[in-house]
Amino acid sequence: MSLITLLTDFGLKDGNVGVMKGVILGIAQDATIVDLSHQISPQNVHEAALILLRSAPYFPASTIHVVVVDPGVGTSRRPIAAQLGDQYFVGPDNGVITMLLDFTKKQGLTVKIFHLNQPQYWLAEVSNVFHGRDIFAPAAGHLVSGVSISSLGTSIDNPIQIQIPQPEKMAGSLRGEVIHIDHFGNISTNVKQEHLVSKEVKTLTLNQVSINGMIRTFGERPEGELVALFGSTGNLIISVVNGNAALRLKTKVGDKVEVFIQ
Amino acid sequence: MSLITLLTDFGLKDGNVGVMKGVILGIAQDATIVDLSHQISPQNVHEAALILLRSAPYFPASTIHVVVVDPGVGTSRRPIAAQLGDQYFVGPDNGVITMLLDFTKKQGLTVKIFHLNQPQYWLAEVSNVFHGRDIFAPAAGHLVSGVSISSLGTSIDNPIQIQIPQPEKMAGSLRGEVIHIDHFGNISTNVKQEHLVSKEVKTLTLNQVSINGMIRTFGERPEGELVALFGSTGNLIISVVNGNAALRLKTKVGDKVEVFIQ
Amino acid sequence: MSLITLLTDFGLKDGNVGVMKGVILGIAQDATIVDLSHQISPQNVHEAALILLRSAPYFPASTIHVVVVDPGVGTSRRPIAAQLGDQYFVGPDNGVITMLLDFTKKQGLTVKIFHLNQPQYWLAEVSNVFHGRDIFAPAAGHLVSGVSISSLGTSIDNPIQIQIPQPEKMAGSLRGEVIHIDHFGNISTNVKQEHLVSKEVKTLTLNQVSINGMIRTFGERPEGELVALFGSTGNLIISVVNGNAALRLKTKVGDKVEVFIQ
């Protein structure tokens, strides 16, 4: 298996994702490359961290995830590679691995992080604005070709991490927030089943709207009804059956949700 | 050949298509995966059925088409797999195969359909909201790896089918409707060359606009002219030469077209 | 290596890109296919020429670039294939290769161009509206399978070329124009480092706005500042640090820029 995924904020119109693939395939002609997303909001490291966390666990061992959401490109921010359990990461040291790193550590798996400082594994010319092409794609290409991760750079133990908002436990409720809105308008919150312990959800409120209880599957309610359920990532989500909850509730990432439990 | 296509309404921003590919490649590392579309309108089974019909015949024998436009996910709607001539289908039993099934039967080719009810070919944990990841991707992965389609479930002969609008023959005309509007704004109708028998198109009307006769190719007319011709799928289409007919005529799927023949 | 790239104005919703891949893989099952872009503005040959120029040099030798931005489909415009240095091109003879052809010639590399007129390398049925599927995909499939480029058609030496705007040298300045706006809103101009010879940029103006001097990397300036720098393609670009310059300046392709040098 020689599998690489790409996760960027590049969009798909300018050819830059294709160019990264050309660079990888020039180094590792048998690599299989999968797109995770190229529609991360520009420079939104937090959103990329979430998509990486949600996607990586479904990939086979030794998959290399190249993430290029990189507002600090060309500055002193370090390029890094990491082994996170049986998955690999290549990208900027800007906190985009925070959630996957936490997840890996909680499972007690191996974590090794390296500062990419061996230019022989980069393109000969490195621009100040496109390290996806010039550093990260070639590093991933060499890694998938059999170069060991420790050859790519120097071991470090202080990767940048970003603050991940956690739900706050109140008497009788959990105060969380909206962390993602998907293509269908489903609203994902940072409240997870594990936060409820053995309690049940009585009601929840978001943007002055209340929802009573939770359902297990969309089919339990008629089309157009506003519902709460646990989504495919284990997060509490708010949805409209075959509709768009985010548009209906005018919700955005960061909006507060309160979940009353009993 | 171990070729799988994916056709969904997931969009490309959330990583869900990538996750399905990760699941497939974890089971069948040599699979080649091609995207048909991930921009089917949310829950639009009819649109997915049309894109599947238009695409599948151009793929080599034994290609597996995984379709996840699935408004009934988590309900009692069955997950199915089908052999349709030399092509395979994996997805929900909601009628999305209707057009390809009809096409296959008209050619007198083999049709076999199976209710996917063997959970050993699914992910260990099956959510209520993402069967693309939990059931359909792994089923396709096993199928492409050599598991026989009949091992995946129980033979059935009553798949759900949807109503496909057919043009109505009047004295001197055919009354059809708009079935698709493509990226360029070309308006595709359900009137096909075979419906004309040996007659010629005299004029046609759509949304109070008339077009005289048909052309064979865009280059016959100047840029900006409204024309009718047979498109690459054999359907009568209405176009603006190097322009956008759907915007010009404010057309939507379901609008009525009348084709006067002589 | 058997690598094919696709560059079209098809968008991603209608399945047409997938169909081209099905045709290619039916002929050349081991081909690796990479998308460059399918979001070229409809019929914009100039934009496709630029994306092709910027992408092709990053691909390994013998890569075949299939470009289908084809306003003249179905007319007498020729289908062609070309060897341009160590890269190959397949697509319409409408000038889309102009920039890559110039680049190849400047490097003194081999150029060979062929009129595709051997229908045995096409699909059996050729429509008047989708040569990407019917001619270009199968031609690329045969080429990657080992058919020689000279077998696909007749040698020609008069490919259509389009006019590429060049910056004009004035006393103390260069007058150029905007040639591309990327997904981030970065504004790319046709002024390149080589045009400055050994001079420095003093100031530049675009749409009544002046920018003083140039920076080397985004990190030199605070978020939200309007800056000029050399982009990853060597072109002078105008950007907003972690923002969208094209929206801020209401810029479009073709807008004039004047670069004052000293």
Short mmCIF file of N, CA and C in Angstrom, two decimals, chain B residues 100-251:
data_model
loop_
_atom_site.label_atom_id
_atom_site.label_comp_id
_atom_site.label_asym_id
_atom_site.label_seq_id
_atom_site.Cartn_x
_atom_site.Cartn_y
_atom_site.Cartn_z
N LEU B 100 -31.00 2.58 -15.51
CA LEU B 100 -29.98 1.64 -15.97
C LEU B 100 -30.55 0.23 -16.04
N LEU B 101 -31.46 -0.09 -15.14
CA LEU B 101 -32.15 -1.39 -15.16
C LEU B 101 -32.98 -1.52 -16.44
N ASP B 102 -33.76 -0.50 -16.77
CA ASP B 102 -34.57 -0.53 -17.99
C ASP B 102 -33.68 -0.70 -19.22
N PHE B 103 -32.61 0.07 -19.26
CA PHE B 103 -31.66 0.03 -20.38
C PHE B 103 -31.09 -1.37 -20.53
N THR B 104 -30.72 -1.98 -19.40
CA THR B 104 -30.12 -3.32 -19.43
C THR B 104 -31.13 -4.35 -19.91
N LYS B 105 -32.35 -4.26 -19.40
CA LYS B 105 -33.40 -5.22 -19.81
C LYS B 105 -33.72 -5.10 -21.30
N LYS B 106 -33.79 -3.84 -21.80
CA LYS B 106 -34.08 -3.65 -23.23
C LYS B 106 -33.04 -4.31 -24.12
N GLN B 107 -31.80 -4.39 -23.61
CA GLN B 107 -30.74 -5.04 -24.38
C GLN B 107 -30.74 -6.55 -24.19
N GLY B 108 -31.65 -7.05 -23.36
CA GLY B 108 -31.74 -8.50 -23.13
C GLY B 108 -30.60 -9.06 -22.31
N LEU B 109 -29.96 -8.21 -21.51
CA LEU B 109 -28.80 -8.66 -20.73
C LEU B 109 -29.23 -9.14 -19.34
N THR B 110 -28.33 -9.83 -18.70
CA THR B 110 -28.56 -10.40 -17.36
C THR B 110 -28.83 -9.33 -16.32
N VAL B 111 -29.83 -9.56 -15.49
CA VAL B 111 -30.09 -8.71 -14.33
C VAL B 111 -30.20 -9.60 -13.09
N LYS B 112 -29.39 -9.33 -12.10
CA LYS B 112 -29.49 -10.04 -10.82
C LYS B 112 -29.37 -9.02 -9.70
N ILE B 113 -30.27 -9.10 -8.72
CA ILE B 113 -30.29 -8.11 -7.65
C ILE B 113 -30.26 -8.82 -6.29
N PHE B 114 -29.50 -8.27 -5.37
CA PHE B 114 -29.31 -8.90 -4.06
C PHE B 114 -29.53 -7.89 -2.93
N HIS B 115 -30.24 -8.33 -1.93
CA HIS B 115 -30.41 -7.55 -0.70
C HIS B 115 -29.16 -7.75 0.16
N LEU B 116 -28.42 -6.68 0.40
CA LEU B 116 -27.19 -6.78 1.19
C LEU B 116 -27.57 -7.00 2.66
N ASN B 117 -27.46 -8.23 3.09
CA ASN B 117 -27.84 -8.53 4.48
C ASN B 117 -26.79 -9.41 5.18
N GLN B 118 -25.56 -9.31 4.74
CA GLN B 118 -24.47 -10.08 5.34
C GLN B 118 -23.48 -9.10 5.99
N PRO B 119 -23.72 -8.77 7.26
CA PRO B 119 -22.92 -7.71 7.90
C PRO B 119 -21.43 -8.00 7.99
N GLN B 120 -21.02 -9.25 7.76
CA GLN B 120 -19.57 -9.51 7.78
C GLN B 120 -18.86 -8.77 6.65
N TYR B 121 -19.59 -8.26 5.68
CA TYR B 121 -18.99 -7.50 4.58
C TYR B 121 -19.16 -5.98 4.77
N TRP B 122 -19.54 -5.58 5.97
CA TRP B 122 -19.69 -4.16 6.28
C TRP B 122 -18.63 -3.76 7.30
N LEU B 123 -18.55 -2.48 7.63
CA LEU B 123 -17.73 -2.09 8.76
C LEU B 123 -18.34 -2.67 10.03
N ALA B 124 -17.49 -2.83 11.05
CA ALA B 124 -17.95 -3.45 12.29
C ALA B 124 -19.05 -2.61 12.95
N GLU B 125 -18.88 -1.30 12.89
CA GLU B 125 -19.90 -0.41 13.46
C GLU B 125 -20.64 0.27 12.33
N VAL B 126 -21.96 0.17 12.32
CA VAL B 126 -22.76 0.79 11.26
C VAL B 126 -23.57 1.93 11.86
N SER B 127 -23.33 3.14 11.39
CA SER B 127 -24.09 4.30 11.88
C SER B 127 -25.47 4.32 11.26
N ASN B 128 -26.32 5.20 11.75
CA ASN B 128 -27.66 5.36 11.17
C ASN B 128 -27.70 6.40 10.06
N VAL B 129 -26.58 7.04 9.79
CA VAL B 129 -26.64 8.19 8.89
C VAL B 129 -25.63 8.16 7.74
N PHE B 130 -24.70 7.19 7.72
CA PHE B 130 -23.67 7.20 6.68
C PHE B 130 -23.39 5.76 6.22
N HIS B 131 -24.36 5.20 5.48
CA HIS B 131 -24.18 3.85 4.96
C HIS B 131 -23.21 3.80 3.79
N GLY B 132 -22.96 4.95 3.16
CA GLY B 132 -21.93 5.02 2.13
C GLY B 132 -20.59 4.53 2.67
N ARG B 133 -20.26 4.98 3.85
CA ARG B 133 -19.01 4.58 4.51
C ARG B 133 -19.12 3.20 5.14
N ASP B 134 -20.25 2.90 5.76
CA ASP B 134 -20.35 1.75 6.66
C ASP B 134 -20.82 0.47 5.96
N ILE B 135 -21.58 0.60 4.88
CA ILE B 135 -22.11 -0.58 4.17
C ILE B 135 -21.69 -0.62 2.70
N PHE B 136 -21.93 0.50 1.96
CA PHE B 136 -21.75 0.42 0.51
C PHE B 136 -20.27 0.39 0.10
N ALA B 137 -19.43 1.23 0.73
CA ALA B 137 -18.01 1.20 0.39
C ALA B 137 -17.39 -0.16 0.72
N PRO B 138 -17.60 -0.71 1.93
CA PRO B 138 -17.00 -2.02 2.18
C PRO B 138 -17.57 -3.12 1.27
N ALA B 139 -18.87 -3.08 0.98
CA ALA B 139 -19.45 -4.10 0.07
C ALA B 139 -18.77 -4.03 -1.29
N ALA B 140 -18.57 -2.81 -1.80
CA ALA B 140 -17.90 -2.65 -3.10
C ALA B 140 -16.46 -3.12 -3.02
N GLY B 141 -15.80 -2.82 -1.90
CA GLY B 141 -14.42 -3.27 -1.72
C GLY B 141 -14.31 -4.78 -1.75
N HIS B 142 -15.24 -5.46 -1.08
CA HIS B 142 -15.20 -6.92 -1.09
C HIS B 142 -15.53 -7.47 -2.47
N LEU B 143 -16.50 -6.83 -3.14
CA LEU B 143 -16.90 -7.28 -4.48
C LEU B 143 -15.72 -7.18 -5.45
N VAL B 144 -15.00 -6.07 -5.40
CA VAL B 144 -13.88 -5.88 -6.32
C VAL B 144 -12.71 -6.79 -5.94
N SER B 145 -12.70 -7.22 -4.69
CA SER B 145 -11.63 -8.14 -4.23
C SER B 145 -11.92 -9.59 -4.57
N GLY B 146 -13.08 -9.87 -5.12
CA GLY B 146 -13.33 -11.24 -5.56
C GLY B 146 -14.46 -11.95 -4.84
N VAL B 147 -15.04 -11.32 -3.81
CA VAL B 147 -16.23 -11.91 -3.19
C VAL B 147 -17.36 -11.90 -4.23
N SER B 148 -18.07 -12.98 -4.37
CA SER B 148 -19.14 -13.02 -5.38
C SER B 148 -20.32 -12.19 -4.91
N ILE B 149 -21.04 -11.62 -5.86
CA ILE B 149 -22.17 -10.76 -5.51
C ILE B 149 -23.23 -11.54 -4.74
N SER B 150 -23.37 -12.82 -5.03
CA SER B 150 -24.40 -13.61 -4.34
C SER B 150 -24.02 -13.92 -2.90
N SER B 151 -22.73 -13.76 -2.56
CA SER B 151 -22.32 -13.93 -1.16
C SER B 151 -22.69 -12.73 -0.31
N LEU B 152 -22.90 -11.59 -0.96
CA LEU B 152 -23.14 -10.35 -0.21
C LEU B 152 -24.55 -10.26 0.34
N GLY B 153 -25.46 -11.09 -0.19
CA GLY B 153 -26.84 -11.00 0.30
C GLY B 153 -27.75 -11.98 -0.41
N THR B 154 -29.04 -11.75 -0.23
CA THR B 154 -30.09 -12.66 -0.70
C THR B 154 -30.70 -12.13 -2.00
N SER B 155 -30.90 -13.01 -2.95
CA SER B 155 -31.47 -12.61 -4.23
C SER B 155 -32.89 -12.03 -4.05
N ILE B 156 -33.15 -10.93 -4.72
CA ILE B 156 -34.50 -10.34 -4.70
C ILE B 156 -34.91 -10.01 -6.13
N ASP B 157 -36.21 -9.87 -6.36
CA ASP B 157 -36.66 -9.52 -7.72
C ASP B 157 -37.64 -8.36 -7.71
N ASN B 158 -37.70 -7.64 -6.59
CA ASN B 158 -38.66 -6.54 -6.51
C ASN B 158 -37.99 -5.23 -6.11
N PRO B 159 -36.94 -4.81 -6.85
CA PRO B 159 -36.31 -3.55 -6.48
C PRO B 159 -37.29 -2.40 -6.63
N ILE B 160 -37.12 -1.39 -5.79
CA ILE B 160 -37.92 -0.17 -5.93
C ILE B 160 -37.59 0.49 -7.27
N GLN B 161 -38.63 0.95 -7.96
CA GLN B 161 -38.40 1.70 -9.20
C GLN B 161 -39.13 3.03 -9.12
N ILE B 162 -38.56 4.03 -9.75
CA ILE B 162 -39.20 5.34 -9.78
C ILE B 162 -39.85 5.56 -11.14
N GLN B 163 -40.80 6.48 -11.18
CA GLN B 163 -41.52 6.81 -12.41
C GLN B 163 -40.62 7.68 -13.28
N ILE B 164 -40.39 7.27 -14.51
CA ILE B 164 -39.58 8.07 -15.44
C ILE B 164 -40.52 8.71 -16.45
N PRO B 165 -40.58 10.04 -16.52
CA PRO B 165 -41.51 10.68 -17.46
C PRO B 165 -41.13 10.37 -18.90
N GLN B 166 -42.12 9.93 -19.68
CA GLN B 166 -41.90 9.64 -21.11
C GLN B 166 -42.61 10.70 -21.95
N PRO B 167 -42.07 11.04 -23.12
CA PRO B 167 -42.76 12.01 -23.97
C PRO B 167 -44.10 11.44 -24.46
N GLU B 168 -45.07 12.32 -24.61
CA GLU B 168 -46.43 11.92 -25.01
C GLU B 168 -46.61 12.23 -26.50
N LYS B 169 -47.09 11.25 -27.25
CA LYS B 169 -47.29 11.46 -28.69
C LYS B 169 -48.64 12.10 -28.94
N MET B 170 -48.65 13.26 -29.56
CA MET B 170 -49.88 13.94 -29.95
C MET B 170 -49.97 13.88 -31.48
N ALA B 171 -51.06 14.39 -32.03
CA ALA B 171 -51.14 14.51 -33.49
C ALA B 171 -50.19 15.61 -33.92
N GLY B 172 -49.10 15.24 -34.57
CA GLY B 172 -48.18 16.26 -35.09
C GLY B 172 -47.16 16.78 -34.12
N SER B 173 -47.17 16.27 -32.89
CA SER B 173 -46.14 16.76 -31.95
C SER B 173 -45.84 15.72 -30.88
N LEU B 174 -44.74 15.96 -30.18
CA LEU B 174 -44.37 15.19 -29.00
C LEU B 174 -44.31 16.16 -27.82
N ARG B 175 -44.96 15.79 -26.71
CA ARG B 175 -44.87 16.64 -25.53
C ARG B 175 -43.94 15.98 -24.51
N GLY B 176 -42.82 16.61 -24.29
CA GLY B 176 -41.83 16.06 -23.36
C GLY B 176 -41.53 17.05 -22.26
N GLU B 177 -40.43 16.82 -21.56
CA GLU B 177 -40.07 17.76 -20.50
C GLU B 177 -38.57 17.82 -20.32
N VAL B 178 -38.15 18.83 -19.58
CA VAL B 178 -36.73 19.03 -19.30
C VAL B 178 -36.32 18.04 -18.21
N ILE B 179 -35.26 17.26 -18.48
CA ILE B 179 -34.83 16.26 -17.50
C ILE B 179 -33.46 16.58 -16.89
N HIS B 180 -32.72 17.52 -17.47
CA HIS B 180 -31.40 17.83 -16.91
C HIS B 180 -30.91 19.16 -17.47
N ILE B 181 -30.21 19.89 -16.63
CA ILE B 181 -29.54 21.11 -17.09
C ILE B 181 -28.08 20.95 -16.72
N ASP B 182 -27.19 21.02 -17.71
CA ASP B 182 -25.80 20.71 -17.41
C ASP B 182 -25.01 21.96 -16.99
N HIS B 183 -23.74 21.76 -16.67
CA HIS B 183 -22.84 22.82 -16.21
C HIS B 183 -22.79 24.02 -17.15
N PHE B 184 -22.98 23.79 -18.46
CA PHE B 184 -22.93 24.87 -19.44
C PHE B 184 -24.29 25.56 -19.61
N GLY B 185 -25.33 25.00 -18.97
CA GLY B 185 -26.66 25.55 -19.18
C GLY B 185 -27.38 24.94 -20.36
N ASN B 186 -26.84 23.86 -20.92
CA ASN B 186 -27.57 23.13 -21.95
C ASN B 186 -28.77 22.44 -21.32
N ILE B 187 -29.90 22.50 -22.01
CA ILE B 187 -31.17 21.97 -21.49
C ILE B 187 -31.45 20.64 -22.16
N SER B 188 -31.43 19.58 -21.40
CA SER B 188 -31.67 18.25 -21.97
C SER B 188 -33.12 17.87 -21.75
N THR B 189 -33.77 17.34 -22.79
CA THR B 189 -35.17 16.91 -22.70
C THR B 189 -35.26 15.39 -22.80
N ASN B 190 -36.44 14.87 -22.49
CA ASN B 190 -36.62 13.41 -22.61
C ASN B 190 -37.04 12.99 -24.01
N VAL B 191 -37.00 13.90 -24.97
CA VAL B 191 -37.29 13.54 -26.36
C VAL B 191 -36.00 13.05 -27.02
N LYS B 192 -36.04 11.86 -27.55
CA LYS B 192 -34.87 11.27 -28.18
C LYS B 192 -35.11 11.06 -29.68
N GLN B 193 -34.03 10.87 -30.39
CA GLN B 193 -34.13 10.68 -31.85
C GLN B 193 -35.10 9.54 -32.18
N GLU B 194 -35.06 8.47 -31.38
CA GLU B 194 -35.92 7.31 -31.65
C GLU B 194 -37.41 7.65 -31.57
N HIS B 195 -37.76 8.69 -30.79
CA HIS B 195 -39.18 9.07 -30.69
C HIS B 195 -39.70 9.75 -31.95
N LEU B 196 -38.78 10.28 -32.75
CA LEU B 196 -39.19 10.99 -33.97
C LEU B 196 -39.52 10.01 -35.09
N VAL B 197 -39.15 8.79 -34.91
CA VAL B 197 -39.25 7.78 -35.96
C VAL B 197 -38.60 8.40 -37.20
N SER B 198 -39.30 8.49 -38.31
CA SER B 198 -38.62 9.03 -39.49
C SER B 198 -39.03 10.48 -39.75
N LYS B 199 -39.66 11.10 -38.76
CA LYS B 199 -40.12 12.48 -38.94
C LYS B 199 -38.98 13.48 -38.66
N GLU B 200 -39.21 14.70 -39.13
CA GLU B 200 -38.27 15.80 -38.88
C GLU B 200 -38.88 16.79 -37.89
N VAL B 201 -38.04 17.47 -37.15
CA VAL B 201 -38.53 18.51 -36.23
C VAL B 201 -38.76 19.80 -37.01
N LYS B 202 -40.00 20.29 -36.94
CA LYS B 202 -40.34 21.53 -37.64
C LYS B 202 -40.04 22.72 -36.73
N THR B 203 -40.54 22.64 -35.52
CA THR B 203 -40.31 23.71 -34.55
C THR B 203 -40.51 23.12 -33.16
N LEU B 204 -39.99 23.79 -32.16
CA LEU B 204 -40.27 23.33 -30.80
C LEU B 204 -40.42 24.54 -29.90
N THR B 205 -41.16 24.34 -28.83
CA THR B 205 -41.41 25.46 -27.92
C THR B 205 -41.07 25.05 -26.49
N LEU B 206 -40.49 26.00 -25.76
CA LEU B 206 -40.15 25.81 -24.35
C LEU B 206 -40.27 27.16 -23.67
N ASN B 207 -41.07 27.21 -22.62
CA ASN B 207 -41.23 28.47 -21.88
C ASN B 207 -41.54 29.65 -22.80
N GLN B 208 -42.55 29.47 -23.64
CA GLN B 208 -43.04 30.52 -24.55
C GLN B 208 -42.04 30.92 -25.64
N VAL B 209 -40.94 30.22 -25.76
CA VAL B 209 -39.97 30.54 -26.81
C VAL B 209 -40.02 29.44 -27.86
N SER B 210 -39.95 29.84 -29.14
CA SER B 210 -39.95 28.85 -30.23
C SER B 210 -38.57 28.77 -30.89
N ILE B 211 -38.21 27.58 -31.30
CA ILE B 211 -36.97 27.39 -32.06
C ILE B 211 -37.35 26.65 -33.33
N ASN B 212 -36.88 27.14 -34.47
CA ASN B 212 -37.20 26.52 -35.75
C ASN B 212 -36.14 25.49 -36.12
N GLY B 213 -36.57 24.25 -36.30
CA GLY B 213 -35.68 23.21 -36.82
C GLY B 213 -34.55 22.87 -35.88
N MET B 214 -33.72 21.95 -36.33
CA MET B 214 -32.60 21.51 -35.52
C MET B 214 -31.32 21.64 -36.31
N ILE B 215 -30.22 21.79 -35.60
CA ILE B 215 -28.92 21.83 -36.24
C ILE B 215 -28.16 20.56 -35.85
N ARG B 216 -27.02 20.33 -36.49
CA ARG B 216 -26.25 19.13 -36.17
C ARG B 216 -25.11 19.45 -35.19
N THR B 217 -24.58 20.70 -35.26
CA THR B 217 -23.41 21.03 -34.45
C THR B 217 -23.40 22.53 -34.18
N PHE B 218 -22.88 22.91 -33.00
CA PHE B 218 -22.89 24.31 -32.57
C PHE B 218 -22.29 25.25 -33.62
N GLY B 219 -21.27 24.77 -34.33
CA GLY B 219 -20.53 25.64 -35.25
C GLY B 219 -21.35 26.14 -36.42
N GLU B 220 -22.54 25.55 -36.63
CA GLU B 220 -23.37 26.00 -37.76
C GLU B 220 -23.97 27.38 -37.52
N ARG B 221 -23.99 27.82 -36.28
CA ARG B 221 -24.68 29.06 -35.97
C ARG B 221 -23.77 30.01 -35.19
N PRO B 222 -24.04 31.31 -35.27
CA PRO B 222 -23.18 32.28 -34.57
C PRO B 222 -23.32 32.18 -33.06
N GLU B 223 -22.28 32.59 -32.37
CA GLU B 223 -22.28 32.65 -30.91
C GLU B 223 -23.51 33.41 -30.42
N GLY B 224 -24.14 32.86 -29.39
CA GLY B 224 -25.27 33.55 -28.79
C GLY B 224 -26.61 33.12 -29.34
N GLU B 225 -26.63 32.35 -30.42
CA GLU B 225 -27.92 31.94 -31.00
C GLU B 225 -28.51 30.75 -30.24
N LEU B 226 -29.83 30.78 -30.07
CA LEU B 226 -30.54 29.69 -29.41
C LEU B 226 -30.80 28.59 -30.43
N VAL B 227 -30.40 27.37 -30.13
CA VAL B 227 -30.50 26.27 -31.08
C VAL B 227 -31.00 25.00 -30.41
N ALA B 228 -31.46 24.06 -31.23
CA ALA B 228 -31.82 22.71 -30.75
C ALA B 228 -31.00 21.70 -31.53
N LEU B 229 -30.51 20.70 -30.84
CA LEU B 229 -29.75 19.64 -31.52
C LEU B 229 -29.80 18.38 -30.68
N PHE B 230 -29.29 17.27 -31.23
CA PHE B 230 -29.19 16.06 -30.43
C PHE B 230 -27.85 16.07 -29.69
N GLY B 231 -27.93 15.90 -28.38
CA GLY B 231 -26.72 15.95 -27.56
C GLY B 231 -25.97 14.63 -27.57
N SER B 232 -24.94 14.55 -26.74
CA SER B 232 -24.05 13.39 -26.77
C SER B 232 -24.70 12.14 -26.17
N THR B 233 -25.90 12.30 -25.58
CA THR B 233 -26.60 11.14 -25.03
C THR B 233 -27.77 10.74 -25.92
N GLY B 234 -27.91 11.41 -27.07
CA GLY B 234 -29.02 11.10 -27.98
C GLY B 234 -30.29 11.84 -27.65
N ASN B 235 -30.27 12.67 -26.60
CA ASN B 235 -31.46 13.46 -26.24
C ASN B 235 -31.48 14.77 -27.01
N LEU B 236 -32.68 15.25 -27.28
CA LEU B 236 -32.83 16.57 -27.87
C LEU B 236 -32.45 17.60 -26.80
N ILE B 237 -31.49 18.46 -27.11
CA ILE B 237 -31.08 19.49 -26.17
C ILE B 237 -31.30 20.87 -26.79
N ILE B 238 -31.51 21.83 -25.91
CA ILE B 238 -31.67 23.23 -26.31
C ILE B 238 -30.50 23.99 -25.72
N SER B 239 -29.78 24.72 -26.58
CA SER B 239 -28.53 25.35 -26.17
C SER B 239 -28.45 26.76 -26.71
N VAL B 240 -27.57 27.54 -26.13
CA VAL B 240 -27.13 28.79 -26.74
C VAL B 240 -25.69 28.56 -27.18
N VAL B 241 -25.36 28.84 -28.42
CA VAL B 241 -24.00 28.61 -28.92
C VAL B 241 -23.01 29.40 -28.04
N ASN B 242 -22.11 28.67 -27.40
CA ASN B 242 -21.14 29.26 -26.46
C ASN B 242 -21.78 30.17 -25.41
N GLY B 243 -23.01 29.79 -25.02
CA GLY B 243 -23.69 30.55 -23.98
C GLY B 243 -24.49 29.62 -23.09
N ASN B 244 -25.38 30.19 -22.28
CA ASN B 244 -26.10 29.43 -21.27
C ASN B 244 -27.61 29.51 -21.53
N ALA B 245 -28.15 28.43 -22.10
CA ALA B 245 -29.56 28.43 -22.48
C ALA B 245 -30.48 28.43 -21.27
N ALA B 246 -30.10 27.72 -20.22
CA ALA B 246 -30.98 27.61 -19.04
C ALA B 246 -31.17 28.97 -18.39
N LEU B 247 -30.10 29.76 -18.31
CA LEU B 247 -30.23 31.11 -17.76
C LEU B 247 -31.06 31.98 -18.69
N ARG B 248 -30.81 31.89 -19.99
CA ARG B 248 -31.55 32.73 -20.95
C ARG B 248 -33.05 32.46 -20.87
N LEU B 249 -33.42 31.18 -20.81
CA LEU B 249 -34.85 30.81 -20.86
C LEU B 249 -35.45 30.62 -19.46
N LYS B 250 -34.64 30.85 -18.42
CA LYS B 250 -35.11 30.62 -17.04
C LYS B 250 -35.79 29.25 -16.92
N THR B 251 -35.08 28.24 -17.36
CA THR B 251 -35.62 26.88 -17.40
C THR B 251 -35.24 26.11 -16.15
#
